[in-house]
RNA sequence: GGCGCGGUAGCCAAGUGGUAAGGCAGAGGUCUGCAAAACCUUUAUCACCGGUUCGAAUCCGGUCCGCGCCUCCA
């Protein structure tokens, strides 16, 4: 089965066919580094991680580019308030960003271009647009894109601009744009910019936001590429403007597939900086949750579905993950036993793998993929109990889990936990007490282990300890 | 107002024509010194109204409710 995605451009599910067979170029709108990203932002990056992992899982070679917006109103304002040079100010948040995606186990993109290091490319693009006659220089020294000279404007957002409204607004427009919907390609320096400015053919200034993504995506992926993603809030005007600029400059189709993910909600409202209802990853970690748990929570809902963030959801995630961990542990224990049940187990694994893949190929239907995983867990657990999954059969399942985890990134199949000697000694002591039927002593030791953060489970093959 | 998304069990969430996946929680059971874990069983007619159809959560029309974008925003 070919992989299919919902393309915002056509508003329908389409079969995915890359420009170059077997290779995918994708551009993902990244963070504006003026502050710590919140987990709503990370939902988008998680979705992109799932997308790139799924593409790789399906055999594609992926080249992902994620920009770092390090010059805009907010970064400039922030750096001035902090009394720091722009670079120094944004460095802190760039570092934090990379630290966070590591915690969330998000696979790094191939390229992370920074806007401030691609000013030349942006200037070149603006010049091309002026030459093409779709941009104009305003009295204040800024350069604007004229949407009236790009008939296809609105193709992505499907908006029809109201001419009357435009006229009414233009009179009050302090920037003397020809039309209110025209957007800045190059912003002339003003006082609020401080010392942040670059020389250009139109004087000192800085690039507009949209031009950044056009210039950098084309630099690293070519004039036309396969996939462009972002949150739905970027659909208009950001992505619409990118299309206009890029296609007006090159005369070619900019992007074939536009994928947008829905928002993360808190108490029924979009999580956002301006509403103040956000949690950074650090906030959530400080409450005792792990990056892995946050990853699971952000991953388990389909990307085009709004996801309501709750701490209860995180607690649910923890339990689900525990069950998966337990499953891995049982498999490892079963794997050292004499072989049994290989054929039946292999067939079960094949079915699970097929269902898992089918879900992902269907516009990243993660719910279907996870259902396939949990069905496998249930069935194999049953087989283990019945002694029908041992030795190489158990290894087969572990191999399948490792394979699925290339996409999920949460299973930790090969994680091995070392039990400190002190803890092991307590476990042994408790076991001796149990043998002697001194249950009061055994339970006291179990309480002590619990207090130290370890959980003990008695199995037919002896006690098992793990971190709580 | 324009454009768009969504309303499925206590909570989360798949399913776009043939009588409702999965996760969490709950209940009962097996196992266990007890517990934990695991396993088994069990819990819904899909916001509402009308229509199409042999048959609809799924298609069409309407209503109500929630949310997003239209300005910086993942």
XYZ file of C-alpha atoms (C1' of nucleotides) in Angstrom:
542
model
C 0.000 0.000 0.000
C 1.248 3.456 -0.800
C 1.356 5.972 1.993
C -1.390 8.587 2.017
C -1.587 12.020 3.573
C -4.214 14.670 3.993
C -3.005 17.535 1.835
C -4.216 20.937 2.993
C -3.781 22.172 -0.554
C -6.472 19.872 -1.944
C -8.286 19.363 1.331
C -8.270 15.669 0.729
C -6.322 12.495 1.341
C -3.801 11.895 -1.401
C -1.397 9.158 -2.257
C 2.125 10.348 -1.553
C 4.536 10.386 -4.459
C 7.818 12.193 -3.984
C 9.482 14.188 -6.725
C 12.465 11.879 -6.683
C 11.572 8.236 -6.099
C 12.557 7.000 -2.684
C 13.574 10.400 -1.401
C 11.620 12.971 0.534
C 12.453 16.612 1.089
C 10.473 18.145 3.890
C 10.465 21.532 5.515
C 9.045 21.944 8.963
C 8.419 25.351 10.457
C 10.476 25.488 13.613
C 10.561 27.587 16.737
C 10.970 31.303 17.176
C 13.698 31.350 19.769
C 12.579 34.181 22.021
C 11.451 32.015 24.908
C 11.111 28.384 25.972
C 8.829 26.469 23.651
C 5.716 25.099 25.320
C 4.390 21.608 24.865
C 1.819 22.851 22.377
C 4.739 23.810 20.167
C 6.234 20.410 20.765
C 3.094 18.741 19.617
C 3.875 20.033 16.154
C 7.457 18.829 16.344
C 6.271 15.472 17.630
C 3.924 15.187 14.673
C 6.802 15.977 12.347
C 8.911 13.393 14.113
C 6.210 10.793 13.582
C 6.001 11.822 9.957
C 9.733 11.539 9.309
C 10.040 8.277 11.222
C 7.094 6.831 9.328
C 8.570 7.864 6.006
C 11.859 6.251 6.939
C 10.012 3.185 8.191
C 8.396 2.949 4.767
C 11.797 3.010 3.158
C 12.167 6.636 2.146
C 15.334 8.562 2.571
C 14.327 11.748 4.357
C 15.928 15.152 4.264
C 14.230 17.354 6.823
C 14.915 21.030 7.250
C 13.679 22.890 10.308
C 14.273 26.595 10.584
C 15.128 28.530 13.699
C 13.585 31.966 13.590
C 16.106 34.072 15.437
C 15.188 37.495 14.165
C 11.691 38.947 14.403
C 9.784 41.407 16.599
C 9.815 39.119 19.597
C 13.459 38.121 19.571
C 14.477 41.727 19.069
C 12.231 42.953 21.840
C 13.427 40.179 24.139
C 17.086 40.821 23.538
C 16.707 44.533 24.112
C 14.809 43.999 27.336
C 17.476 41.568 28.456
C 20.208 43.978 27.416
C 21.890 41.269 25.376
C 23.042 41.076 21.777
C 20.468 39.256 19.663
C 22.738 36.244 19.062
C 23.477 35.796 22.695
C 19.838 36.127 23.652
C 18.583 33.592 21.136
C 21.450 31.169 21.803
C 19.962 30.318 25.168
C 16.626 29.330 23.658
C 18.192 27.478 20.787
C 20.127 25.388 23.276
C 16.987 24.813 25.322
C 15.148 23.727 22.226
C 17.707 21.098 21.335
C 17.780 19.894 24.885
C 14.004 19.532 24.885
C 13.747 17.617 21.654
C 16.360 15.264 23.025
C 14.244 14.671 26.105
C 11.243 14.037 23.878
C 13.313 11.677 21.720
C 12.542 13.676 18.626
C 14.925 12.662 15.862
C 17.045 15.582 14.738
C 16.386 17.093 11.342
C 19.167 17.046 8.780
C 19.463 20.839 8.716
C 18.531 23.566 11.201
C 19.086 26.806 9.319
C 19.050 30.017 11.304
C 17.414 33.040 9.773
C 20.233 35.400 10.708
C 22.686 33.335 8.692
C 20.663 33.389 5.504
C 20.031 37.067 5.022
C 21.776 37.042 1.654
C 19.463 34.361 0.314
C 16.470 36.350 1.508
C 17.708 39.540 -0.095
C 18.238 37.629 -3.311
C 14.701 36.370 -3.226
C 13.282 39.828 -2.593
C 15.262 41.142 -5.534
C 13.854 38.404 -7.715
C 10.348 39.360 -6.667
C 10.982 43.024 -7.433
C 12.341 42.047 -10.810
C 9.327 39.870 -11.447
C 7.128 42.858 -10.710
C 5.174 41.309 -7.886
C 6.804 43.340 -5.148
C 7.195 47.055 -4.605
C 9.191 49.389 -2.480
C 7.178 51.589 -0.158
C 8.026 55.130 0.962
C 9.331 53.933 4.288
C 12.000 51.792 2.650
C 10.210 48.507 3.229
C 9.469 46.094 0.440
C 6.058 44.479 0.124
C 4.617 41.639 -1.845
C 1.617 42.676 -3.920
C -0.967 39.963 -3.706
C -3.053 41.549 -6.424
C -0.263 40.652 -8.830
C -0.339 37.021 -7.847
C -3.728 35.701 -8.988
C -3.370 32.375 -7.259
C -3.134 34.052 -3.867
C -5.469 32.322 -1.441
C -5.165 28.862 -2.955
C -4.115 27.240 0.285
C -6.307 29.092 2.765
C -9.121 29.430 0.207
C -9.790 32.953 1.132
C -11.411 35.515 -1.101
C -10.126 38.921 -0.204
C -12.755 41.559 0.123
C -11.725 44.547 -2.012
C -13.906 47.041 -0.143
C -12.440 46.101 3.172
C -8.984 46.507 1.720
C -9.674 49.982 0.430
C -11.140 51.087 3.730
C -8.150 49.859 5.609
C -5.486 51.167 3.310
C -6.333 54.765 4.116
C -5.468 54.168 7.729
C -2.459 52.125 6.994
C 0.614 53.778 8.337
C 2.954 51.759 6.184
C 1.470 52.925 2.933
C 0.955 49.479 1.583
C -0.986 49.339 -1.631
C -3.333 46.795 -0.179
C -3.854 45.810 3.406
C -3.234 42.157 2.694
C 0.151 42.855 1.130
C 2.842 41.592 3.408
C 6.371 42.680 4.171
C 9.279 41.005 2.444
C 11.786 43.397 3.892
C 11.217 45.667 6.857
C 13.043 48.968 6.957
C 14.917 49.615 10.174
C 13.149 51.538 12.860
C 14.118 52.535 16.373
C 12.628 49.487 18.027
C 15.123 47.367 16.107
C 18.084 48.828 17.943
C 21.284 47.557 16.410
C 19.613 44.672 14.622
C 19.878 45.504 10.936
C 21.420 44.338 7.706
C 22.393 46.329 4.667
C 20.289 45.709 1.588
C 19.721 47.362 -1.782
C 16.803 49.134 -0.087
C 18.712 50.368 2.904
C 19.140 49.046 6.390
C 16.520 46.682 7.629
C 15.617 43.094 8.305
C 13.721 40.363 6.534
C 10.015 39.745 6.895
C 9.017 36.532 8.560
C 7.605 34.674 5.603
C 10.562 35.237 3.318
C 12.766 33.382 5.752
C 11.048 30.075 5.171
C 10.906 30.504 1.425
C 14.576 31.366 1.158
C 15.852 28.678 3.467
C 13.629 25.886 2.228
C 14.645 26.530 -1.347
C 18.278 26.785 -0.380
C 18.301 23.332 1.185
C 15.534 21.527 -0.648
C 15.318 23.148 -4.050
C 12.703 25.298 -5.737
C 10.150 22.545 -5.518
C 10.022 19.986 -2.776
C 7.725 17.365 -1.341
C 6.352 18.194 2.064
C 5.917 21.314 4.139
C 4.411 21.150 7.593
C 3.432 23.303 10.520
C 0.611 23.985 12.926
C -2.774 24.902 11.461
C -2.292 28.414 12.713
C 0.477 28.784 10.177
C -1.755 27.906 7.297
C -2.762 31.510 6.934
C -1.132 33.829 6.411
C 2.336 32.311 6.791
C 2.135 29.382 4.417
C -0.103 31.166 1.974
C 2.493 33.911 1.772
C 5.318 31.445 1.367
C 3.583 29.935 -1.616
C 2.972 33.340 -3.161
C 6.577 34.478 -2.740
C 8.170 31.273 -3.802
C 6.029 30.575 -6.814
C 6.100 34.164 -7.982
C 9.889 34.089 -7.822
C 10.515 30.716 -9.440
C 7.478 30.187 -11.616
C 7.326 26.673 -10.276
C 5.133 24.838 -7.864
C 6.647 25.356 -4.435
C 5.412 22.393 -2.410
C 3.399 19.315 -3.332
C 2.035 18.303 0.055
C 1.096 20.632 2.890
C 0.452 18.918 6.201
C -0.875 20.777 9.223
C -1.349 19.543 12.721
C -4.120 20.594 15.059
C -3.593 22.431 18.318
C -2.929 21.253 21.801
C -5.709 22.458 24.052
C -5.827 23.263 27.743
C -9.190 23.496 29.437
C -10.892 23.738 26.088
C -8.706 26.512 24.707
C -5.690 26.518 22.478
C -2.471 26.454 24.451
C -0.670 29.655 23.630
C 1.760 32.129 25.000
C -0.640 35.010 24.638
C -3.422 33.296 26.584
C -0.915 32.371 29.259
C -2.348 28.854 29.542
C 0.806 27.038 28.605
C 3.230 24.579 30.116
C 6.798 24.333 29.005
C 8.392 20.928 28.903
C 10.345 21.939 31.993
C 7.112 22.682 33.844
C 5.841 19.198 33.137
C 9.151 17.539 33.981
C 9.178 19.427 37.264
C 5.902 17.775 38.123
C 7.577 14.419 37.959
C 6.697 13.291 34.457
C 9.289 11.994 32.062
C 9.970 13.099 28.523
C 8.978 9.653 27.434
C 5.568 10.048 29.052
C 5.059 13.417 27.439
C 6.116 11.928 24.131
C 3.533 9.205 24.452
C 0.794 11.646 25.379
C 1.536 13.918 22.445
C 1.940 11.014 20.078
C -1.138 8.976 20.766
C -3.708 11.264 19.230
C -4.016 11.706 15.489
C -2.239 14.836 14.367
C -5.278 16.481 12.798
C -7.332 16.082 15.953
C -7.186 18.730 18.634
C -5.641 17.193 21.720
C -6.735 18.288 25.150
C -3.740 18.276 27.452
C -4.329 17.094 31.016
C -2.161 15.706 33.758
C -4.600 12.829 34.025
C -3.718 12.017 30.439
C -0.068 11.931 31.449
C -0.879 9.588 34.300
C -2.720 7.324 31.860
C 0.311 7.446 29.614
C 2.492 6.317 32.474
C 0.330 3.260 33.105
C 0.237 2.298 29.426
C 3.993 2.608 29.210
C 4.413 0.507 32.345
C 2.392 -2.212 30.767
C 4.559 -2.112 27.670
C 7.703 -2.206 29.799
C 6.313 -5.148 31.697
C 5.656 -6.891 28.424
C 9.261 -6.413 27.336
C 10.499 -7.761 30.656
C 8.336 -10.855 30.367
C 9.544 -11.455 26.834
C 13.160 -11.244 27.907
C 12.530 -13.740 30.651
C 10.728 -16.053 28.246
C 13.502 -15.673 25.695
C 16.043 -17.558 27.792
C 13.828 -20.599 28.060
C 13.763 -23.539 25.637
C 12.186 -22.708 22.301
C 8.437 -23.080 21.952
C 5.662 -21.733 19.758
C 7.731 -19.995 17.133
C 5.420 -20.504 14.154
C 2.251 -19.296 15.800
C 4.060 -16.349 17.329
C 5.636 -15.387 14.039
C 2.316 -15.366 12.309
C 0.815 -13.259 15.056
C 3.713 -10.827 14.719
C 3.292 -10.567 10.982
C -0.364 -9.686 11.394
C 0.449 -7.075 13.995
C 3.158 -5.572 11.829
C 0.824 -5.389 8.862
C -1.885 -3.666 10.877
C 0.672 -1.314 12.416
C 2.001 -0.310 9.022
C -1.453 -0.033 7.488
C -2.444 2.420 10.188
C 0.595 4.604 9.677
C 0.239 4.599 5.924
C -3.295 5.848 6.315
C -2.452 9.476 7.019
C -0.490 8.557 10.134
C -3.378 6.875 11.886
C -1.448 6.365 15.084
C -4.490 5.117 16.974
C -4.824 2.193 14.597
C -1.094 1.523 14.839
C -1.145 1.527 18.623
C -4.216 -0.677 18.663
C -2.226 -3.185 16.609
C 0.552 -2.997 19.168
C -1.749 -3.504 22.148
C -3.543 -6.367 20.446
C -0.174 -8.012 20.044
C 0.667 -7.387 23.672
C -2.540 -8.972 24.847
C -2.241 -12.025 22.621
C 1.414 -12.669 23.298
C 0.937 -12.231 27.029
C -1.648 -14.948 26.796
C 0.771 -17.130 24.884
C 3.508 -16.544 27.436
C 1.156 -17.569 30.223
C 0.300 -20.709 28.298
C 3.950 -21.508 27.703
C 3.456 -21.018 23.972
C 6.005 -18.271 23.489
C 9.500 -19.144 24.627
C 13.050 -18.896 23.450
C 13.317 -17.832 19.842
C 9.580 -17.152 19.706
C 9.999 -14.494 22.376
C 13.019 -13.139 20.504
C 10.845 -12.805 17.436
C 8.417 -10.608 19.327
C 11.223 -8.507 20.761
C 12.535 -8.003 17.262
C 9.131 -6.884 16.117
C 8.895 -4.419 18.976
C 12.279 -2.971 18.099
C 11.017 -2.518 14.589
C 7.842 -0.752 15.667
C 9.872 1.410 17.988
C 11.726 2.890 15.043
C 8.496 4.819 14.598
C 7.269 5.144 18.169
C 10.529 5.881 19.950
C 9.203 4.927 23.381
C 9.612 1.208 23.861
C 13.129 0.973 25.288
C 13.387 -2.671 24.302
C 17.110 -2.803 24.969
C 17.224 -0.666 28.032
C 18.705 -2.630 30.865
C 18.337 -1.508 34.388
C 21.112 -2.083 36.831
C 19.978 -2.867 40.333
C 22.270 -1.400 42.997
C 23.885 -3.926 45.310
C 22.170 -2.453 48.315
C 18.772 -2.989 46.717
C 19.603 -6.478 45.572
C 20.708 -7.353 49.078
C 17.323 -6.290 50.430
C 15.561 -8.310 47.778
C 17.585 -11.379 48.715
C 16.947 -10.827 52.377
C 13.221 -10.528 51.796
C 13.222 -13.688 49.746
C 14.968 -15.525 52.568
C 12.365 -14.220 55.012
C 9.602 -15.435 52.748
C 11.159 -18.846 52.523
C 11.222 -18.891 56.321
C 7.566 -17.806 56.304
C 8.502 -14.662 58.194
C 6.022 -12.543 56.258
C 6.069 -9.642 58.672
C 9.769 -9.268 58.008
C 9.281 -9.769 54.254
C 6.601 -7.077 54.086
C 8.709 -4.695 56.132
C 11.526 -5.073 53.628
C 9.112 -4.542 50.777
C 7.982 -1.298 52.413
C 11.597 -0.273 52.744
C 12.185 -0.952 49.067
C 9.089 1.038 48.179
C 10.403 3.917 50.231
C 13.642 3.750 48.263
C 11.706 3.911 45.028
C 11.717 0.259 44.006
C 8.811 -2.029 43.320
C 9.077 -5.739 43.884
C 7.035 -8.361 42.102
C 7.019 -12.032 42.946
C 6.867 -14.316 39.959
C 6.967 -18.095 39.740
C 10.636 -17.697 38.867
C 11.452 -15.527 41.820
C 11.280 -11.871 42.745
C 11.715 -9.065 40.245
C 12.605 -5.494 41.176
C 12.186 -2.372 39.152
C 12.156 1.318 39.707
C 8.736 2.589 40.702
C -19.420 37.773 8.933
C -15.861 34.450 5.826
C -13.013 29.835 5.917
C -12.191 25.290 8.619
C -12.321 21.345 12.447
C -14.993 18.608 15.919
C -19.299 16.450 19.063
C -18.493 8.059 19.700
C -18.762 4.420 26.813
C -16.661 7.597 33.468
C -12.107 9.837 30.756
C -8.970 9.550 26.107
C -9.628 7.774 21.149
C -10.189 4.703 16.087
C -13.882 3.633 12.766
C -16.835 7.368 6.287
C -22.635 2.304 4.156
C -23.546 -3.858 6.718
C -25.389 -4.202 13.399
C -19.087 -0.049 17.359
C -10.657 -0.999 17.443
C -7.449 0.332 21.243
C -5.730 2.865 25.948
C -6.943 4.522 31.075
C -10.354 3.897 35.039
C -14.358 0.569 37.327
C -16.559 -4.458 38.472
C -16.044 -9.887 38.809
C -12.553 -13.994 38.305
C -7.562 -16.897 37.823
C -2.682 -16.634 40.025
C -0.242 -14.971 44.884
C 1.412 -15.953 52.097
C -0.507 -10.922 51.101
C 0.389 -7.512 47.372
C 1.986 -6.201 42.599
C 2.185 -7.677 37.621
C -0.045 -10.679 33.992
C -4.262 -13.116 31.906
C -9.777 -13.916 31.341
C -14.805 -11.818 31.531
C -17.631 -7.401 31.687
C -19.342 -1.722 30.707
C -21.804 2.509 24.289
C -26.381 2.132 19.380
C -22.300 6.905 18.138
C -25.217 15.608 20.052
C -30.430 16.345 18.127
C -34.303 16.346 14.080
C -35.632 14.848 9.202
C -34.265 12.374 4.561
C -31.766 8.634 1.085
C -31.040 3.200 1.503
C -32.773 -3.609 2.276
C -29.304 -1.461 5.802
C -26.022 4.767 8.389
C -21.964 6.538 13.761
C -20.638 6.489 8.572
C -24.312 9.786 2.755
C -27.800 14.427 2.199
C -30.546 18.670 4.572
C -31.416 21.313 9.014
C -30.674 22.472 14.393
C -27.789 22.925 18.844
C -22.994 23.005 21.218
C -17.454 23.438 21.419
C -12.892 25.016 19.129
C -9.472 27.166 15.526
C -7.876 30.667 11.578
C -9.070 35.428 9.339
C -3.288 40.088 13.528
C 2.371 37.453 16.013
C 1.382 32.155 17.043
C 3.194 24.954 16.248
